[in-house]
Coordinates of C-alpha atoms in Angstrom, one line a residue:
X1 CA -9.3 -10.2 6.2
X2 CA -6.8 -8.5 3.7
X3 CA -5.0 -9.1 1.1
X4 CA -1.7 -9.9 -0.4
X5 CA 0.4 -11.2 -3.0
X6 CA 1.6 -14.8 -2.9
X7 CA 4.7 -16.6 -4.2
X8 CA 4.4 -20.6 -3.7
X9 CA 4.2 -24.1 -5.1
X10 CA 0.9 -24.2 -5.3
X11 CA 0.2 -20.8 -6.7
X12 CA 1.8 -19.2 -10.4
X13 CA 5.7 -19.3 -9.7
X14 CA 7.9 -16.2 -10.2
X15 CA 9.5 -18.3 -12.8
X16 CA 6.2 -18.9 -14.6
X17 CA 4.8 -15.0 -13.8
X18 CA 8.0 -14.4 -15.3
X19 CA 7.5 -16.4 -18.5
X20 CA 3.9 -15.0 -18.9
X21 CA 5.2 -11.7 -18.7
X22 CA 7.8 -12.4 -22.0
X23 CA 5.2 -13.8 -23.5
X24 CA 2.7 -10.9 -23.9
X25 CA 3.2 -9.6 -27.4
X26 CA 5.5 -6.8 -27.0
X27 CA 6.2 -4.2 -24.5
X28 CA 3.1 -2.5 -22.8
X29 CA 1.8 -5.3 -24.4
X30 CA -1.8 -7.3 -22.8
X31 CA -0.4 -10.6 -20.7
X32 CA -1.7 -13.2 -23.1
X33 CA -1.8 -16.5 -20.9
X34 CA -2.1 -15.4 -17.3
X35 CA -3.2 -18.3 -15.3
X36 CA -7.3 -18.1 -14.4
X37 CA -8.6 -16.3 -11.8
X38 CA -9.8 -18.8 -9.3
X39 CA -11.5 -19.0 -5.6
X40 CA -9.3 -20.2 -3.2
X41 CA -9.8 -22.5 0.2
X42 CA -8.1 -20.9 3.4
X43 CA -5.9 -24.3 3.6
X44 CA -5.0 -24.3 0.0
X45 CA -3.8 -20.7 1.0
X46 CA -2.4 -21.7 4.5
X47 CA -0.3 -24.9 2.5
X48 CA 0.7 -22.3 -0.2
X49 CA 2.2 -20.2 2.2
X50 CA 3.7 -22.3 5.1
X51 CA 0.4 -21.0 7.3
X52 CA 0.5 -17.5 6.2
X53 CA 4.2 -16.4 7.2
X54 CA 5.9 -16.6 3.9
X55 CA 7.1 -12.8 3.1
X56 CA 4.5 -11.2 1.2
X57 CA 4.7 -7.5 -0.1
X58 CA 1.6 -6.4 0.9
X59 CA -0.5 -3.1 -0.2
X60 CA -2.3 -0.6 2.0
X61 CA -5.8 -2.1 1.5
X62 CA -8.3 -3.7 3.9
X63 CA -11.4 -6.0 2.6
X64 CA -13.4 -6.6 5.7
X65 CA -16.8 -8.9 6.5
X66 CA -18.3 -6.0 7.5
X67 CA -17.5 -4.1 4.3
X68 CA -18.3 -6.9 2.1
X69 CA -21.2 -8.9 4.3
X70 CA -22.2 -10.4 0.7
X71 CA -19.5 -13.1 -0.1
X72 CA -20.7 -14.1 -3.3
X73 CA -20.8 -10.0 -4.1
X74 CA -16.7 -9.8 -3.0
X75 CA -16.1 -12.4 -5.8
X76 CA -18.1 -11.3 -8.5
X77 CA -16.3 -8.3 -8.0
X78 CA -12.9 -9.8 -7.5
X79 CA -13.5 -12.2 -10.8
X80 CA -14.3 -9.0 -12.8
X81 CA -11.1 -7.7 -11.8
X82 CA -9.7 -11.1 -12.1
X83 CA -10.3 -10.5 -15.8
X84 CA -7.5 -7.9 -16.7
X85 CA -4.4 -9.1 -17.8
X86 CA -1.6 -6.6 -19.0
X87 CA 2.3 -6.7 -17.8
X88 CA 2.1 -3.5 -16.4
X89 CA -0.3 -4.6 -13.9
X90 CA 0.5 -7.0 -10.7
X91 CA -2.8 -9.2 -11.9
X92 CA -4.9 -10.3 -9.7
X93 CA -5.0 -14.2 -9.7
X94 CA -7.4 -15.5 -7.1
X95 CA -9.5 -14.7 -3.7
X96 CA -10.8 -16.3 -0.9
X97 CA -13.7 -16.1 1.1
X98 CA -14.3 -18.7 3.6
X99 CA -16.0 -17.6 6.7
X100 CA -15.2 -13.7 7.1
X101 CA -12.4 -13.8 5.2
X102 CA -12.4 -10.9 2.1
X103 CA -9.1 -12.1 0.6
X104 CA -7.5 -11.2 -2.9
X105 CA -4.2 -13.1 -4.1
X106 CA -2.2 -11.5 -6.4
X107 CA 1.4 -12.0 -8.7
X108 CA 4.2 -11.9 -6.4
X109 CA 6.6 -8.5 -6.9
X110 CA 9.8 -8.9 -5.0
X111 CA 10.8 -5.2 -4.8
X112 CA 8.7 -3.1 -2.8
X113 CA 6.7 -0.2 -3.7
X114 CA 6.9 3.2 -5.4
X115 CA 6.9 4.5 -2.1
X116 CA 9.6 3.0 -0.4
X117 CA 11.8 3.8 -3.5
X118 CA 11.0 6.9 -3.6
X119 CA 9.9 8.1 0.0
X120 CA 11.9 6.1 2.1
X121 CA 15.1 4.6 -0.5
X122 CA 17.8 3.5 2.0
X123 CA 21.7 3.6 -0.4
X124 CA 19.9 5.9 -3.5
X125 CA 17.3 7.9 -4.6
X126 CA 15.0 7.1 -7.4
X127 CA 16.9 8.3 -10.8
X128 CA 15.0 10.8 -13.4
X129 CA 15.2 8.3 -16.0
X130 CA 13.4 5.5 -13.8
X131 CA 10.9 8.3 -12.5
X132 CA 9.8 8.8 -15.9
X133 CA 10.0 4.8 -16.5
X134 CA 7.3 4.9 -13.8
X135 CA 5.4 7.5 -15.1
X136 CA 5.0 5.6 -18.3
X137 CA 4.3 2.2 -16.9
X138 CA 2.0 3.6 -15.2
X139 CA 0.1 5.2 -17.8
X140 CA 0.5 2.3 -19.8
X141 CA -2.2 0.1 -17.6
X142 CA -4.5 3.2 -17.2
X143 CA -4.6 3.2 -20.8
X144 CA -5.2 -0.7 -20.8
X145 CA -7.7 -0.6 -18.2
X146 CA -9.4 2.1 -19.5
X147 CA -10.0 0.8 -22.9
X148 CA -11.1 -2.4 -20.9
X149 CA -13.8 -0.7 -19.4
X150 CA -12.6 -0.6 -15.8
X151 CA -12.4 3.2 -15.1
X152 CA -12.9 3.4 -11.8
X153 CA -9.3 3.2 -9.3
X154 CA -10.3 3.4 -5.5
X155 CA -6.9 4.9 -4.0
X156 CA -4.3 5.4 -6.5
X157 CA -1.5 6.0 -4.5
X158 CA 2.6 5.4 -4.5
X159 CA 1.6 2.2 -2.4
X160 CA -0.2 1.0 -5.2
X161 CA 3.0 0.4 -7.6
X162 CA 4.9 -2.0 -7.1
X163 CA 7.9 -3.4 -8.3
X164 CA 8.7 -7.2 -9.8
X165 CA 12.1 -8.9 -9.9
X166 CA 13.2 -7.0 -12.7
X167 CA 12.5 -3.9 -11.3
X168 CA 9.9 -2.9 -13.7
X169 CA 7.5 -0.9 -12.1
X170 CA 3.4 -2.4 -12.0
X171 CA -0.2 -0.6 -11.4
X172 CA -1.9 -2.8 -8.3
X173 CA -5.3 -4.3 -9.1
X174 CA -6.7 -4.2 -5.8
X175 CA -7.1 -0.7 -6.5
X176 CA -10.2 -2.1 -9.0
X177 CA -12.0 -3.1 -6.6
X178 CA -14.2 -1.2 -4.2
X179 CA -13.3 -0.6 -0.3
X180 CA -16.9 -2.1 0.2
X181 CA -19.9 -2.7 -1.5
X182 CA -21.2 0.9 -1.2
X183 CA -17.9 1.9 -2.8
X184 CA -18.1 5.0 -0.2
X185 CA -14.9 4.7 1.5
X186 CA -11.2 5.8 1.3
X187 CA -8.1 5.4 2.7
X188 CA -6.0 8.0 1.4
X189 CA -5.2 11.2 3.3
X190 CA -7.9 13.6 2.7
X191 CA -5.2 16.0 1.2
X192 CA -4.6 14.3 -1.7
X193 CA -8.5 13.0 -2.3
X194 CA -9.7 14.4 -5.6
X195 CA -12.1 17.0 -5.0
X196 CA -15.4 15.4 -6.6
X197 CA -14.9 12.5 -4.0
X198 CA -14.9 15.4 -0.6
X199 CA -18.0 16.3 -2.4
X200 CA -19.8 13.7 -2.8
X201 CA -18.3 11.0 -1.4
X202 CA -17.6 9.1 -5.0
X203 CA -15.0 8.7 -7.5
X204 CA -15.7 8.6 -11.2
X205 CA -12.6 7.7 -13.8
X206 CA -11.3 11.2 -14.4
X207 CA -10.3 10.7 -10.6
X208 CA -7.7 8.3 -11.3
X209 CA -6.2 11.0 -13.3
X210 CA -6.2 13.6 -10.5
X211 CA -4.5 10.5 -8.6
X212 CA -2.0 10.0 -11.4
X213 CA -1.2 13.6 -10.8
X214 CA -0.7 13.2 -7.2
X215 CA 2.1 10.5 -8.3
X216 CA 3.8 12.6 -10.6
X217 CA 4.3 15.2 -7.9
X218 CA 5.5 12.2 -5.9
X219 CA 7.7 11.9 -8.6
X220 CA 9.1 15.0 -9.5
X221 CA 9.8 16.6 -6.2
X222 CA 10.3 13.3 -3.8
X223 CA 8.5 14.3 -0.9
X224 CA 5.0 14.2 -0.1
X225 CA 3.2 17.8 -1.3
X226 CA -0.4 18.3 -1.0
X227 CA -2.0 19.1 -4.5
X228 CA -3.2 22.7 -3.2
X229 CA 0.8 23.4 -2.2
X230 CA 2.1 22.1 -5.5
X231 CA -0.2 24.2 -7.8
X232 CA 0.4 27.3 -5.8
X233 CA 4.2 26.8 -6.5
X234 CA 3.7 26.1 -10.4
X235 CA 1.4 29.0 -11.0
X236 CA 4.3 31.1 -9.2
X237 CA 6.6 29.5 -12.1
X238 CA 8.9 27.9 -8.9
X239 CA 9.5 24.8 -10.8
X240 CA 12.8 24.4 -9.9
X241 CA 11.1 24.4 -5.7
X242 CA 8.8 21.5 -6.9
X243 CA 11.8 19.5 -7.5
X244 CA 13.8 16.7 -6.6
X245 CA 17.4 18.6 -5.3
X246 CA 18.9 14.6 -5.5
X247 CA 18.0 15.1 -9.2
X248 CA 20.2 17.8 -10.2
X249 CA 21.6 17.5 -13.3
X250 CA 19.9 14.2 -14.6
X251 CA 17.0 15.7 -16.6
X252 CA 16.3 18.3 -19.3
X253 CA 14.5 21.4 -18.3
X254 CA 12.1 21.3 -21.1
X255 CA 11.2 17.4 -19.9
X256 CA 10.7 18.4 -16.1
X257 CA 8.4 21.4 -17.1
X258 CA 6.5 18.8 -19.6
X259 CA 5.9 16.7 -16.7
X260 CA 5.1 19.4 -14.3
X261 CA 2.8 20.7 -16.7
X262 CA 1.2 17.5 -16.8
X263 CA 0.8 17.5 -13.4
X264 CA -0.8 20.6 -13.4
X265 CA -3.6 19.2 -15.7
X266 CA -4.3 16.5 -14.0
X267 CA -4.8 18.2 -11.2
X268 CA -7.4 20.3 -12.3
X269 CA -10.5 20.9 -9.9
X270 CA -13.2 20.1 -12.3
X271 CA -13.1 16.5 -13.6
X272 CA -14.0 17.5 -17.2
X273 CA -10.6 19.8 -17.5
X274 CA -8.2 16.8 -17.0
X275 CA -7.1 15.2 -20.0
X276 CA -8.0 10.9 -20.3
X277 CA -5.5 8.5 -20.0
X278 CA -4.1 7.9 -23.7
X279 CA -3.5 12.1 -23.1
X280 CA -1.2 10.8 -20.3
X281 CA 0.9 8.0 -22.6
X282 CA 1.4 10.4 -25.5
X283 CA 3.1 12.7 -22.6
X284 CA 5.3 10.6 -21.0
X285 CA 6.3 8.2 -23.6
X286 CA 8.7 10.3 -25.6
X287 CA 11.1 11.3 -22.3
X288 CA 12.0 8.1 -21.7
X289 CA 15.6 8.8 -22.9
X290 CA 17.0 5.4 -21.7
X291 CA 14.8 2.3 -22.8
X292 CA 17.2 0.1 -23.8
X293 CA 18.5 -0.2 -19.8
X294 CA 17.1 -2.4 -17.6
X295 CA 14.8 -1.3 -14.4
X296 CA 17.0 -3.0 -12.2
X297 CA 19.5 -1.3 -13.2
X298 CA 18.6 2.1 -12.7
X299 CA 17.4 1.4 -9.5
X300 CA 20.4 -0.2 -8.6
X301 CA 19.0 -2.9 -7.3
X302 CA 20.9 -6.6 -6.8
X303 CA 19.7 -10.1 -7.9
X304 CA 21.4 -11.6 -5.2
X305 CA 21.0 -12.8 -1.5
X306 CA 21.0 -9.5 0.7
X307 CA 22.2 -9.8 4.2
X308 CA 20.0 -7.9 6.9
X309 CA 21.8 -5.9 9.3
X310 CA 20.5 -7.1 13.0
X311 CA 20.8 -3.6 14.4
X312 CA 17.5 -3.1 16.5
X313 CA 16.0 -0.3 18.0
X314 CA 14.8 -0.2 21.8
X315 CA 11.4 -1.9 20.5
X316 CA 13.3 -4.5 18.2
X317 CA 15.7 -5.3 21.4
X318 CA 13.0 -5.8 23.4
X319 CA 11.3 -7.9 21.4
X320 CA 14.4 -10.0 20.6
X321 CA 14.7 -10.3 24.5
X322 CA 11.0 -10.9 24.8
X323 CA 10.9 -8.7 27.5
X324 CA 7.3 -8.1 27.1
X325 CA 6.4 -5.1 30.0
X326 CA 9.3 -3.2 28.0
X327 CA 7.6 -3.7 24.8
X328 CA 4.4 -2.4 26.5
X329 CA 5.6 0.4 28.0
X330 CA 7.0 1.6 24.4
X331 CA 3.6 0.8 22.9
X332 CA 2.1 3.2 25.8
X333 CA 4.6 5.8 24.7
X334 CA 4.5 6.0 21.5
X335 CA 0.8 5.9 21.3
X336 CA -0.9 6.8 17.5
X337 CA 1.8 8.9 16.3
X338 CA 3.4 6.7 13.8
X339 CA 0.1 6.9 12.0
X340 CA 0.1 10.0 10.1
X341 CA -2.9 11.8 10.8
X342 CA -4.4 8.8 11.9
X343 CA -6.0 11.3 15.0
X344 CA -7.9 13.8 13.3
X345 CA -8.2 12.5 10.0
X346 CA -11.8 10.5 9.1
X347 CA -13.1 9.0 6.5
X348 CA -15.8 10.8 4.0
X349 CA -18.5 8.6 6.1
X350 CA -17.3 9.3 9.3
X351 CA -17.0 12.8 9.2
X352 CA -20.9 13.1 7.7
X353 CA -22.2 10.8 10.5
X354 CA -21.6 10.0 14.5
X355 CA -18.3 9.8 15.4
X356 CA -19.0 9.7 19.5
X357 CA -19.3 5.7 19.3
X358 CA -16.0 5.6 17.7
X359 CA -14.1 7.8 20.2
X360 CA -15.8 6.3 23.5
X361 CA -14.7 2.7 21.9
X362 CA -11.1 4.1 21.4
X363 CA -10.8 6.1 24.8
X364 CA -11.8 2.4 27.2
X365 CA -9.7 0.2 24.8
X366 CA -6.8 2.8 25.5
X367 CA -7.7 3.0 29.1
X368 CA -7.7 -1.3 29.2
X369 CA -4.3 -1.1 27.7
X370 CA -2.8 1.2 29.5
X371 CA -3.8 -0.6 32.9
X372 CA -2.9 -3.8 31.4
X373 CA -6.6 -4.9 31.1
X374 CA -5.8 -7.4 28.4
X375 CA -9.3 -9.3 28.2
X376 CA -11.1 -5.7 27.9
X377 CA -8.0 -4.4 25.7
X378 CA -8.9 -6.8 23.0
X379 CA -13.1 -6.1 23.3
X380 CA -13.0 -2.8 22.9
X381 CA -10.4 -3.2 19.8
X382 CA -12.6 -5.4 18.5
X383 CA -15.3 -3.6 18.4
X384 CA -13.4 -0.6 17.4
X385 CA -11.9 -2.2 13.8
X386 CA -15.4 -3.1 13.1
X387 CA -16.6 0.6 14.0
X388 CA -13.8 2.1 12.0
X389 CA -14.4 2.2 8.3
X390 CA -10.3 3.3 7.8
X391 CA -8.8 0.3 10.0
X392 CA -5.3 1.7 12.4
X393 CA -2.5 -0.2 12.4
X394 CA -1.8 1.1 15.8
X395 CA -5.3 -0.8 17.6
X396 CA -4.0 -3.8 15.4
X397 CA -0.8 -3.9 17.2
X398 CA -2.3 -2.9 20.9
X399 CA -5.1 -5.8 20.0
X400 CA -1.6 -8.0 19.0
X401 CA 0.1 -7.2 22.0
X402 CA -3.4 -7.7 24.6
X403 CA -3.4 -11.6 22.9
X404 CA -0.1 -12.5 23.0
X405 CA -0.3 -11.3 27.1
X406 CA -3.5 -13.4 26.7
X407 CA -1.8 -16.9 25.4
X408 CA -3.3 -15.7 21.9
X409 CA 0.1 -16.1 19.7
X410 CA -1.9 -17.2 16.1
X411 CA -4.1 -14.4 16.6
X412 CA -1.4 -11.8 17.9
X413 CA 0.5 -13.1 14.3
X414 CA -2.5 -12.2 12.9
X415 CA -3.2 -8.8 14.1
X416 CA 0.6 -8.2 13.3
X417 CA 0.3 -8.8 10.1
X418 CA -2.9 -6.4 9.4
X419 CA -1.1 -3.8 10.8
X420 CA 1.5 -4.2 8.2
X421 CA -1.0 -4.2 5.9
X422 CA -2.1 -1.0 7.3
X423 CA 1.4 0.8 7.2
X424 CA 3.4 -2.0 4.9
X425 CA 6.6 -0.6 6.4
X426 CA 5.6 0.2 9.7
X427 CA 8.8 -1.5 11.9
X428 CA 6.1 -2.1 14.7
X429 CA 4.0 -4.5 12.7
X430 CA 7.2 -6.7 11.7
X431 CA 8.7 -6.5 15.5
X432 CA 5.4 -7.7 17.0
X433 CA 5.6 -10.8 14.1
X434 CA 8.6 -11.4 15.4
X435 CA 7.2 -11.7 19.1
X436 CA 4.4 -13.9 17.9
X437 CA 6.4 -16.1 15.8
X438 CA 8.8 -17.1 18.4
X439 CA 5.6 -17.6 20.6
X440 CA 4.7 -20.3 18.3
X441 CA 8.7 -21.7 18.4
X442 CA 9.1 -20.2 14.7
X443 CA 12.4 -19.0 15.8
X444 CA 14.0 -18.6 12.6
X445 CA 10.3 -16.8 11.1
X446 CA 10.8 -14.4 14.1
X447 CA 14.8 -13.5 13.7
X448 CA 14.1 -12.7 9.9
X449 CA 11.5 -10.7 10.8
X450 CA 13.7 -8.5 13.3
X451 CA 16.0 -7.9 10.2
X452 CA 13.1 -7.1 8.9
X453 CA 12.3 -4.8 11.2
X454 CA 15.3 -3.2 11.7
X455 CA 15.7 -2.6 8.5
X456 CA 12.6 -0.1 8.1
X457 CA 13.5 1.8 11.3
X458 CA 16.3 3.2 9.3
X459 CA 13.7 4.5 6.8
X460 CA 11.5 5.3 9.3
X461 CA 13.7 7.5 11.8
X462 CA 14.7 9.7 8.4
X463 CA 11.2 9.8 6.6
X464 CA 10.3 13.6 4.8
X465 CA 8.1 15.5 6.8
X466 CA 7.1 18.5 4.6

């Protein structure tokens, strides 16, 4: 139950991704032979994938049975998605839905997301020029999509761009397809939610442009600022406090105030104010000042082979040492608070209906844990992710931890990996991969995984908090 993108033998190559992508007409251009979409068995996937632990970049998205009850429903949706094709997009090639499996598979993109570049960037910061690269990519597949006649974008976020091996940046189409059949919930903090959704619970297509302004904020000033703050510092002319200090001296004036007026109109609180997406393209298209050099470049990033560092935080030692009442006792510890917000922050539907099941759930699986109840750890968690309509990565990786203390290791690997799809750079969710994998005598899986690991703690330890 989630989804991800897939590089294998059995599935479209890189190489051939690659090909399909030079093949599409010209730049911005619709991909023009993109393999079919097609339905996939959970072997054909597990044989694809060497049983689900190949890396995968994953995207902040959750497709549950209890969302989608209705598996033929799930893949009529995912085949209408299935149908856009455009280079600026990471296409959607296939899903699965045996048993209560919801999965999507998607083109592989090697290089992370928008948000690790530009939230959490380990040697450099995101460059104007490929800040404005994004904001033009991006409104490229709007535009596409939009004359395509799919409108609606369930949360557009930096998570949902992502990056492909030659660092050109690519709208996700997971975001086309609806949370669940109701199309009621959403994942993003309610801070950045356009307003017509806290009213009514829905979004309609001029919210993908109040989205797109959230990401140009993202953009301009590098740190996470809710929409309220940003507009109160542009109608107080303080552009130069919306922005990016790492930026100095790489832009214009005249093209960060066209961009931060852009902003500002997408951001409007009536839908009917904010312009449509061709608007958008005929903005950003002209600043691009440096088309002729690559993405990669500008990002700095390296073709090659990169070595991990093996560095490892109290968690990561512990895990390498598999000293497992260590590992608990830093679970206990740390408790919710790498989810931001993650304890007073509801969904649309859960604030508007009973929230007391949710909480009493939460407070005995917590109380299981903590006394090393295992068996009851992982019933109440249970019942809690179907409870929850916004799934935490945090009771993914108690329920991980309460199986692997039960003998559990495939479905502790399991839970692992949904918290990383939760928080895709959450150092928790990779650490306890690690622990499962050399449960199951992957040993190799499980030290790549550490470096893994250890690598986002960095980023973690130094993230913006605004």
């Amino acid at each position: 139950m989630g989804c991800f993108y897939s590089r294998s033998i059995h599935l479209p190559s890189p190489d051939d991704l690659s090909k399909l992508h030079s093949e599409n007409g010209g730049e911005g251009g619709q991909v023009q032979q993109a393999p079919a979409f097609k339905e996939y068995s959970l072997s054909e996937l597990r044989k694809a994938t060497n049983g689900f632990l190949h890396r995968f970049n994953r995207l902040r998205e959750w497709f549950s049975k209890l969302a989608w009850p209705d598996a033929q429903q799930f893949v009529v949706e995912a085949v209408g998605v299935g149908k856009l094709r455009h280079r600026r997009l990471v296409n959607l090639i296939g899903c699965c839905t045996e048993g209560d499996e919801r999965l999507l598979v998607a083109e592989y993109m090697p290089n992370d997301t928008l948000s690790k570049h530009l939230f959490h960037w380990d040697k450099q910061p995101l460059a104007w020029e490929m800040r404005v690269r994004v904001a033009h990519y991006i409104a490229q597949a709007l535009d596409y999509c939009n004359t395509a006649n799919q409108k609606i974008y369930h949360d557009f976020n930096a998570y949902r761009i992502l990056f492909d091996e030659d660092g050109d940046p690519c709208l996700s189409s997971f975001g086309f397809m609806k949370n669940s059949r109701d199309g009621k919930s959403y994942s993003t903090n309610l801070a950045y939610t356009p307003p017509e959704f806290l009213r009514t619970g829905r979004v309609i297509p001029e919210s993908v442009i109040y989205s797109y302004g959230t990401v140009l904020l993202g953009l301009l000033s590098g740190k996470h600022i809710p929409p309220s703050r940003a507009l109160d510092i542009i109608r107080g002319n303080n552009v130069l406090m919306l922005m990016d200090s790492s930026l100095e001296g790489q832009y214009a004036s005249n093209d960060a105030t066209n961009l931060v007026e852009l902003a500002s109109k997408c951001l409007q609180s009536e839908a009917r104010d904010r312009p449509d997406p061709k608007f958008l393209l005929a903005a950003v298209a002209p600043l691009q000042k440096q088309k002729e050099v690559a993405s990669y470049i500008l990002m700095g990033l390296s073709k090659g082979t990169v070595t991990l560092p093996t560095i490892l935080s109290p968690l990561g030692k512990a895990c390498a040492r598999m000293d497992l009442t260590a590992v608990h006792d830093i679970l206990l510890k740390t408790g919710y608070k790498d989810e931001e917000g993650a304890e007073n922050e509801l969904s649309f539907q859960e604030w508007t209906q009973q929230v007391q099941d949710i909480l009493n759930t939460k407070k005995f699986g917590d109380i299981a844990f903590r006394d090393s109840d295992f068996k009851n750890a992982i019933e109440y968690y249970s019942k809690l992710v179907n409870l929850m309509s916004i799934p935490s990565a945090t009771v993914f990786a108690r329920r991980a931890f309460s199986c692997l203390m039960s003998g559990q290791a495939e479905l502790a690997l399991r839970d692992a990996m949904q918290a990383q799809v939760c928080i895709p750079e959450w150092p928790t969710a990779f650490y306890l991969q690690a622990l499962a994998l050399s449960k199951l005598g992957m040993e190799t899986d499980a030290k790549d995984m550490l470096n893994d690991g250890a690598v986002l703690e960095v980023k973690w330890q130094s993230r913006y908090k605004f």
